[in-house]
PDB file of C-alpha atoms and ligand atoms in Angstrom:
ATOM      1  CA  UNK A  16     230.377  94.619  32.861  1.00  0.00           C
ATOM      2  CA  UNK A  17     233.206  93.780  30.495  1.00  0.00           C
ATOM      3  CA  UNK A  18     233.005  93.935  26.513  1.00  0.00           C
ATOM      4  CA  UNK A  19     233.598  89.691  26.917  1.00  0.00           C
ATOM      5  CA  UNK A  20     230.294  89.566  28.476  1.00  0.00           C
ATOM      6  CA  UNK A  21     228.672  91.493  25.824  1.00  0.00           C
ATOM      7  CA  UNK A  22     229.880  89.396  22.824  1.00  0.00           C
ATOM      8  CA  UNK A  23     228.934  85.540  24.753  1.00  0.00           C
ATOM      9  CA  UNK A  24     225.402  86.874  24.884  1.00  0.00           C
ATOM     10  CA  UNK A  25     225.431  88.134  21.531  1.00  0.00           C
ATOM     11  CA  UNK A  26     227.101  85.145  20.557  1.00  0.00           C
ATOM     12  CA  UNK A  27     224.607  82.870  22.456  1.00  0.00           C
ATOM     13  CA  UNK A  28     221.767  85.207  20.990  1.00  0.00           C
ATOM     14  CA  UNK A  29     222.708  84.425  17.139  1.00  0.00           C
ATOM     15  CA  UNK A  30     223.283  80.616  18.190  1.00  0.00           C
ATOM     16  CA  UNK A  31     219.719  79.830  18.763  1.00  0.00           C
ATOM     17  CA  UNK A  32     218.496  82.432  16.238  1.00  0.00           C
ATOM     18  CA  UNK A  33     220.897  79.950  13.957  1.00  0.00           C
ATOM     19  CA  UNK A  34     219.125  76.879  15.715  1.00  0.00           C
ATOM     20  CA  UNK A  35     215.767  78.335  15.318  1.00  0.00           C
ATOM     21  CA  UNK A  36     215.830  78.777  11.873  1.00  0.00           C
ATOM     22  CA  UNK A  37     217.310  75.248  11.287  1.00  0.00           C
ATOM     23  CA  UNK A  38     214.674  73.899  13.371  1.00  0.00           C
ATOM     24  CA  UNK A  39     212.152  75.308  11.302  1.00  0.00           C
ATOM     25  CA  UNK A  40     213.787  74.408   8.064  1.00  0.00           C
ATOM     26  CA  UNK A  41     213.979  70.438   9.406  1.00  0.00           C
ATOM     27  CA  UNK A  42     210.171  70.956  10.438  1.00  0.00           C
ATOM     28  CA  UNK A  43     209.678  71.655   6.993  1.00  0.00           C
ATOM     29  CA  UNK A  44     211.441  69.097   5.791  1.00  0.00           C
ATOM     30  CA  UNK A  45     210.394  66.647   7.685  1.00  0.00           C
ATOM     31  CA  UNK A  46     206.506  67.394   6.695  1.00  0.00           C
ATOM     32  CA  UNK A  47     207.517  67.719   3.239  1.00  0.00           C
ATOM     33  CA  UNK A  48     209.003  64.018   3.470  1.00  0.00           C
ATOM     34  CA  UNK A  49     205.047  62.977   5.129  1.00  0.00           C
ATOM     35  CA  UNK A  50     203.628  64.399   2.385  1.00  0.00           C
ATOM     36  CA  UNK A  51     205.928  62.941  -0.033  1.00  0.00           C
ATOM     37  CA  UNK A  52     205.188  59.193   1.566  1.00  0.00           C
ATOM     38  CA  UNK A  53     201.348  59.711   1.677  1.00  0.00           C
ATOM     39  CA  UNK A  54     200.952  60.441  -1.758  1.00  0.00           C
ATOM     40  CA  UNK A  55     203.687  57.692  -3.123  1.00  0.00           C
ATOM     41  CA  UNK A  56     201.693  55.560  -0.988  1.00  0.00           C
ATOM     42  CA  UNK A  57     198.427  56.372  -2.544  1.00  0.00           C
ATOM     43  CA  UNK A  58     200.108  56.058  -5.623  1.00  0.00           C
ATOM     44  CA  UNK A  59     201.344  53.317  -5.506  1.00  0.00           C
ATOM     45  CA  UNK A  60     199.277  50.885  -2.811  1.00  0.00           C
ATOM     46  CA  UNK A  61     195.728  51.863  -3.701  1.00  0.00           C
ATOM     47  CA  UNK A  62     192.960  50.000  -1.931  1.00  0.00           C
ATOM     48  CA  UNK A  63     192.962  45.580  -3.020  1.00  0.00           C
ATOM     49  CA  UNK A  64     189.443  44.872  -4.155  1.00  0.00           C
ATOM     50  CA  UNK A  65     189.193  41.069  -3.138  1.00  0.00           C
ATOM     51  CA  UNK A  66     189.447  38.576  -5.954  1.00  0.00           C
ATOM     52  CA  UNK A  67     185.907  36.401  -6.650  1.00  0.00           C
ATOM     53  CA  UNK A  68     187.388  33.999  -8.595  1.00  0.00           C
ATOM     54  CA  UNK A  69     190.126  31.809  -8.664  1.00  0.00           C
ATOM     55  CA  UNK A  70     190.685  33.681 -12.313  1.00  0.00           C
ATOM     56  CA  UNK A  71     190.874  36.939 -10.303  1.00  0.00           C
ATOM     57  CA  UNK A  72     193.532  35.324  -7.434  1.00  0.00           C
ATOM     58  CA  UNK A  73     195.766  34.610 -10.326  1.00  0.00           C
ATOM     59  CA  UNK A  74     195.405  37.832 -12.069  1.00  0.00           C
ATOM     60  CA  UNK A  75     196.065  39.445  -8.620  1.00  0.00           C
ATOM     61  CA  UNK A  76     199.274  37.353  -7.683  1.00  0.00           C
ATOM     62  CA  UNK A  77     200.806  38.061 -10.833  1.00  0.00           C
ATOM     63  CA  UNK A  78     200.052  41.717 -10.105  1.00  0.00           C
ATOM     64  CA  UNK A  79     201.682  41.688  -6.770  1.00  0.00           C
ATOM     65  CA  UNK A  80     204.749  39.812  -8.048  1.00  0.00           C
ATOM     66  CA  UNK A  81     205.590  42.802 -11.077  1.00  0.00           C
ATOM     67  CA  UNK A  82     205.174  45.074  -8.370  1.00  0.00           C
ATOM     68  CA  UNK A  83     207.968  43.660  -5.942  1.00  0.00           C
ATOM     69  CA  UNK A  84     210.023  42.995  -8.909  1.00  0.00           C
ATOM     70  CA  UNK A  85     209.920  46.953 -10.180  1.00  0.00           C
ATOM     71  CA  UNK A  86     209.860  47.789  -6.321  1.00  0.00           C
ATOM     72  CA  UNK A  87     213.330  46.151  -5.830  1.00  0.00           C
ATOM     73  CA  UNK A  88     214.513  47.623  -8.512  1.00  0.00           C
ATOM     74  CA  UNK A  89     213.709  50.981  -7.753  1.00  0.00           C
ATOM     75  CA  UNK A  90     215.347  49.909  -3.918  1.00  0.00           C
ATOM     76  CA  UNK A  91     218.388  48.928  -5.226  1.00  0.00           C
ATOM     77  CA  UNK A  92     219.136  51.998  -7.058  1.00  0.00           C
ATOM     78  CA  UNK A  93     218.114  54.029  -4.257  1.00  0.00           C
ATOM     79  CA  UNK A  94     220.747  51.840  -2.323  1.00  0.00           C
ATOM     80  CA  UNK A  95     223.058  52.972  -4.292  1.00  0.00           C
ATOM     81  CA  UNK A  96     222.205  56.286  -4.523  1.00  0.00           C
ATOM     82  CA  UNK A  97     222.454  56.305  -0.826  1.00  0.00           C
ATOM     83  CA  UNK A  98     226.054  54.787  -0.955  1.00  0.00           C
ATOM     84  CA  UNK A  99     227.001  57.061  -3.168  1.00  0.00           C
ATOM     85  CA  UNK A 100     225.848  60.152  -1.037  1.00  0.00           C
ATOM     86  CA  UNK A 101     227.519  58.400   1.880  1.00  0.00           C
ATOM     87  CA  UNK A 102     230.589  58.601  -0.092  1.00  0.00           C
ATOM     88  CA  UNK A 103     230.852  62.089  -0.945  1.00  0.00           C
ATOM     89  CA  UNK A 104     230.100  62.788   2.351  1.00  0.00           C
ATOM     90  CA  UNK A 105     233.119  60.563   3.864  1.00  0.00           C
ATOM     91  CA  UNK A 106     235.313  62.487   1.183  1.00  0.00           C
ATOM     92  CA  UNK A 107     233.993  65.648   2.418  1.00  0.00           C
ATOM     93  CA  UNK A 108     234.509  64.960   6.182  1.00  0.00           C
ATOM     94  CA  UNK A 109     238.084  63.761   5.131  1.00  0.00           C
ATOM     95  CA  UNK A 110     238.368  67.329   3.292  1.00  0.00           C
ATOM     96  CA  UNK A 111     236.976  68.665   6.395  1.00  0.00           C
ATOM     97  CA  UNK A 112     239.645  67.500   8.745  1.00  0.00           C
ATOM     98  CA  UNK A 113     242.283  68.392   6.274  1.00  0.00           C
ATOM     99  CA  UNK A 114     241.547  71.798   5.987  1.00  0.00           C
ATOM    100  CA  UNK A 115     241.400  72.042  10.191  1.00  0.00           C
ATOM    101  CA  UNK A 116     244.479  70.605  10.309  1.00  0.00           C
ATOM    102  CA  UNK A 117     246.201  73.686   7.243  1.00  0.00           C
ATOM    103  CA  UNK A 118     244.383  76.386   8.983  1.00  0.00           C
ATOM    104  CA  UNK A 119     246.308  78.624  11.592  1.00  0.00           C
ATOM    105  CA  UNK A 120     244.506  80.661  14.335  1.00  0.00           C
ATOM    106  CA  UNK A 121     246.343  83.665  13.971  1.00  0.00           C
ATOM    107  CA  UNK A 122     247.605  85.504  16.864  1.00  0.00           C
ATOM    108  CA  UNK A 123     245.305  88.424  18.629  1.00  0.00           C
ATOM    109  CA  UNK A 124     246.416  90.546  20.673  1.00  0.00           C
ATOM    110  CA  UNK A 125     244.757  91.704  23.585  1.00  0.00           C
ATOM    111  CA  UNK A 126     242.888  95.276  23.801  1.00  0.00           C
ATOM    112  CA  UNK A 127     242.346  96.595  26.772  1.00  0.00           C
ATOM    113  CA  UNK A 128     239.582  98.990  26.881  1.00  0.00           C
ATOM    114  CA  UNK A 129     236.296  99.449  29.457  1.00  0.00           C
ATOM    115  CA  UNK A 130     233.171  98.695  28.038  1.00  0.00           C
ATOM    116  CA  UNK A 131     232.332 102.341  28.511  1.00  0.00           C
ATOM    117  CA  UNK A 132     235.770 103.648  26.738  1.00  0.00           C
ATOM    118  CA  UNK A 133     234.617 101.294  23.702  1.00  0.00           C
ATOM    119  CA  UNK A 134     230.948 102.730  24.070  1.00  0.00           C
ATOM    120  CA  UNK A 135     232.387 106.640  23.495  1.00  0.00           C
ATOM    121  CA  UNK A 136     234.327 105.141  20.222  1.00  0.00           C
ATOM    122  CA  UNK A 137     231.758 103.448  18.934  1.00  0.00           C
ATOM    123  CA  UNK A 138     228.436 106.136  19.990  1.00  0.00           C
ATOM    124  CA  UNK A 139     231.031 109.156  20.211  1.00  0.00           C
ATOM    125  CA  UNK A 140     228.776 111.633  21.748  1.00  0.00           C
ATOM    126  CA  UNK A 141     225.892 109.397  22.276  1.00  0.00           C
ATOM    127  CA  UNK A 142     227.770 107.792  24.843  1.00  0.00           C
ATOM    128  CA  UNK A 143     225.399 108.036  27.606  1.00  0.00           C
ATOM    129  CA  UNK A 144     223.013 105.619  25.912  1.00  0.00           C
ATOM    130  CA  UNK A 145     225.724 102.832  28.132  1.00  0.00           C
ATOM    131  CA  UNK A 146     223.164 103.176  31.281  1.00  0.00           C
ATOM    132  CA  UNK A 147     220.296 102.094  29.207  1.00  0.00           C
ATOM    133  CA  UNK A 148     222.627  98.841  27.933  1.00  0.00           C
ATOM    134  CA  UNK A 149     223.479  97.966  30.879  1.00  0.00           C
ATOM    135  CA  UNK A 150     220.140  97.943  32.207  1.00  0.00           C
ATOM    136  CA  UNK A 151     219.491  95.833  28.949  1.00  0.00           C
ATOM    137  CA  UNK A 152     222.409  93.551  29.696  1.00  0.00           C
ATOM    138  CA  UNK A 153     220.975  92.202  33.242  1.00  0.00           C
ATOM    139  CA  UNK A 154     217.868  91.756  31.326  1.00  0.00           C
ATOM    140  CA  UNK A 155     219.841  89.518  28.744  1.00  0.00           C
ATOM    141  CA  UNK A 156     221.326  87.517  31.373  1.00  0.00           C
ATOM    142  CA  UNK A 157     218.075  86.213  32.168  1.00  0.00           C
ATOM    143  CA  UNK A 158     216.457  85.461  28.686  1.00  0.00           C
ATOM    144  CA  UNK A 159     220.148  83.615  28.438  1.00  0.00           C
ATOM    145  CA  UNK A 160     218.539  81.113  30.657  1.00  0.00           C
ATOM    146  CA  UNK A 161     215.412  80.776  29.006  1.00  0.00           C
ATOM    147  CA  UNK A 162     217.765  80.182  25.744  1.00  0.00           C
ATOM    148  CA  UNK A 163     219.591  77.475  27.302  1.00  0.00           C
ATOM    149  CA  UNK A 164     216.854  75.331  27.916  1.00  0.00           C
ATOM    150  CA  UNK A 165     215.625  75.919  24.758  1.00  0.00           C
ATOM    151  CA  UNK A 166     218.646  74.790  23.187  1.00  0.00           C
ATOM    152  CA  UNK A 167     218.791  71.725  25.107  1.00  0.00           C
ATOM    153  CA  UNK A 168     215.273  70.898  23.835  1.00  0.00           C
ATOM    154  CA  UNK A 169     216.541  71.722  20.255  1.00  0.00           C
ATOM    155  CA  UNK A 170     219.328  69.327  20.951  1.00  0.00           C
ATOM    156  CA  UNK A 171     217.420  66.703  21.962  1.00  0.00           C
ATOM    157  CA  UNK A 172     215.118  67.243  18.734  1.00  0.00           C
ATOM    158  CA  UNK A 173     217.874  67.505  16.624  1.00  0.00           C
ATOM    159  CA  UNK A 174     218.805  64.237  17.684  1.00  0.00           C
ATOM    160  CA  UNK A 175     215.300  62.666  17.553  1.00  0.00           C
ATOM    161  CA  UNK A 176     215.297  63.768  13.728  1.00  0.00           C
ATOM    162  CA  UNK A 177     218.706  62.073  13.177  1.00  0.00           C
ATOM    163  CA  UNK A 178     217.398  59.425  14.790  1.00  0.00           C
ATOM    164  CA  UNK A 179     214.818  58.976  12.187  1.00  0.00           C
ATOM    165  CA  UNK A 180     217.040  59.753   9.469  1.00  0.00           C
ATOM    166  CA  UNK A 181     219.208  57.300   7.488  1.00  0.00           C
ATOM    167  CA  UNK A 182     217.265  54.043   6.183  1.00  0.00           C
ATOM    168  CA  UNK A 183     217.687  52.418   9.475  1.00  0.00           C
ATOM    169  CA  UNK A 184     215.783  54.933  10.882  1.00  0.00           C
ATOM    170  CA  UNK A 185     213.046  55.313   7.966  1.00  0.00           C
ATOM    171  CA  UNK A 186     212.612  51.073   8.007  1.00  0.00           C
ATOM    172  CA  UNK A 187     211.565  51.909  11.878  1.00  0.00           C
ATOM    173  CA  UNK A 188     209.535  54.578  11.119  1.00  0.00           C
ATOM    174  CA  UNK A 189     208.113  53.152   8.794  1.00  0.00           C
ATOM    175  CA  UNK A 190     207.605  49.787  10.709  1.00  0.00           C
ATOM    176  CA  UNK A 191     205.565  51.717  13.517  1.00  0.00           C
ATOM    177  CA  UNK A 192     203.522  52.898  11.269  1.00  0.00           C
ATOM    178  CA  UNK A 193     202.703  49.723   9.511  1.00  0.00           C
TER     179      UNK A 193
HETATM  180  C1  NAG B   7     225.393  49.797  -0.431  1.00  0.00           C
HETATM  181  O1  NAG B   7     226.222  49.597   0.700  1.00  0.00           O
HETATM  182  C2  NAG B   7     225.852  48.505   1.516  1.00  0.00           C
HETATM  183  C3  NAG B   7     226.736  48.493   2.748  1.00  0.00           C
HETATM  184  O2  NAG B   7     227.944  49.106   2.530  1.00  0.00           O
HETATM  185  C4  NAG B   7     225.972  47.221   0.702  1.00  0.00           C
HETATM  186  O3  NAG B   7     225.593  46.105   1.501  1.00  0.00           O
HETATM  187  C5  NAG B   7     225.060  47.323  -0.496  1.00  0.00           C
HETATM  188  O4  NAG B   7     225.217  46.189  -1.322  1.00  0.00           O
HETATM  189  C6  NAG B   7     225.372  48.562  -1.300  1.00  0.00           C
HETATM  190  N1  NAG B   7     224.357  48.703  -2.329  1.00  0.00           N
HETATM  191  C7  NAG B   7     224.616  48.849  -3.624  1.00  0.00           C
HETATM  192  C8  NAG B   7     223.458  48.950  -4.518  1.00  0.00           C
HETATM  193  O5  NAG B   7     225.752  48.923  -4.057  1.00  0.00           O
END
């Protein structure tokens, strides 16, 4: 079993500790931006009590008709809050690329050690603990597996959230609700 071996597992090991933390963290958000709709909601659309009177129908229309008015306004400087965002993110992405493009990889060289010569430098005289790793490693291989799946199915939820991000996807959210 080579050191290479070692470090993709590892590597694939702090991937979907990365992903799993994200996930949460968009789970999170994503409950926080419920919570944030149900109470604007409640805020903001209480319950109509029908009008009686024609007095009532008036009072009612005029009612709904401030509302939209302060409603669009409040949309259109969220539009362009949103364009702005959209913006800085462009630059950033341009930023982004630039820097790709400047930075170098710089040139390793290759060390050639065993996984075992690498085990006595790093445990010195604890070196016989490389059975029990190894043992460890097969075991690794497996869960690897498991992990792949998994991070398929965080992929595909990753993608379901974006999905539902942006206004488009908050107007259709929103819409299936309604
Ligand atoms: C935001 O951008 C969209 C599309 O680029 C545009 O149609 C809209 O007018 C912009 N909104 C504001 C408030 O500038």
């Amino acid at each position: 079993m080579s050191e290479k071996k070692m470090s993709s597992s590892r590597k694939h090991h702090l991937k979907s500790l990365m992903l799993s933390i994200a996930k949460v963290l968009l789970e999170e958000e994503e409950r926080e931006q419920q919570e944030e709709r149900e109470r604007y909601m409640a805020e903001n659309c209480p319950p109509v009590s029908m009008p009686r009177s024609m007095q009532e129908l008036q009072d009612l229309c005029r009612e709904i008709n401030h509302k939209i008015d302060s409603i669009d306004e409040e949309r259109y400087d969220l539009d362009m809050k949103v364009n702005k965002s959209n913006k800085e993110i462009d630059d950033l992405k341009i930023k982004v690329q630039d820097l790709m493009g400047k930075f170098k990889k710089p040139v390793l060289r290759k060390v050639r050690m065993s996984a075992d010569a690498m085990l006595k430098a790093l445990l010195g005289s604890k070196h016989t603990v490389n059975m029990e790793l190894r043992a460890n490693l097969k075991q690794v291989k497996k869960e690897v597996k498991e992990e792949d799946k998994e991070l398929r199915d965080v992929g595909d939820w990753r993608k379901n959230i974006e999905d539902k991000a942006g206004m488009d996807g908050r107007k259709k959210m929103f819409e299936a609700e309604a």
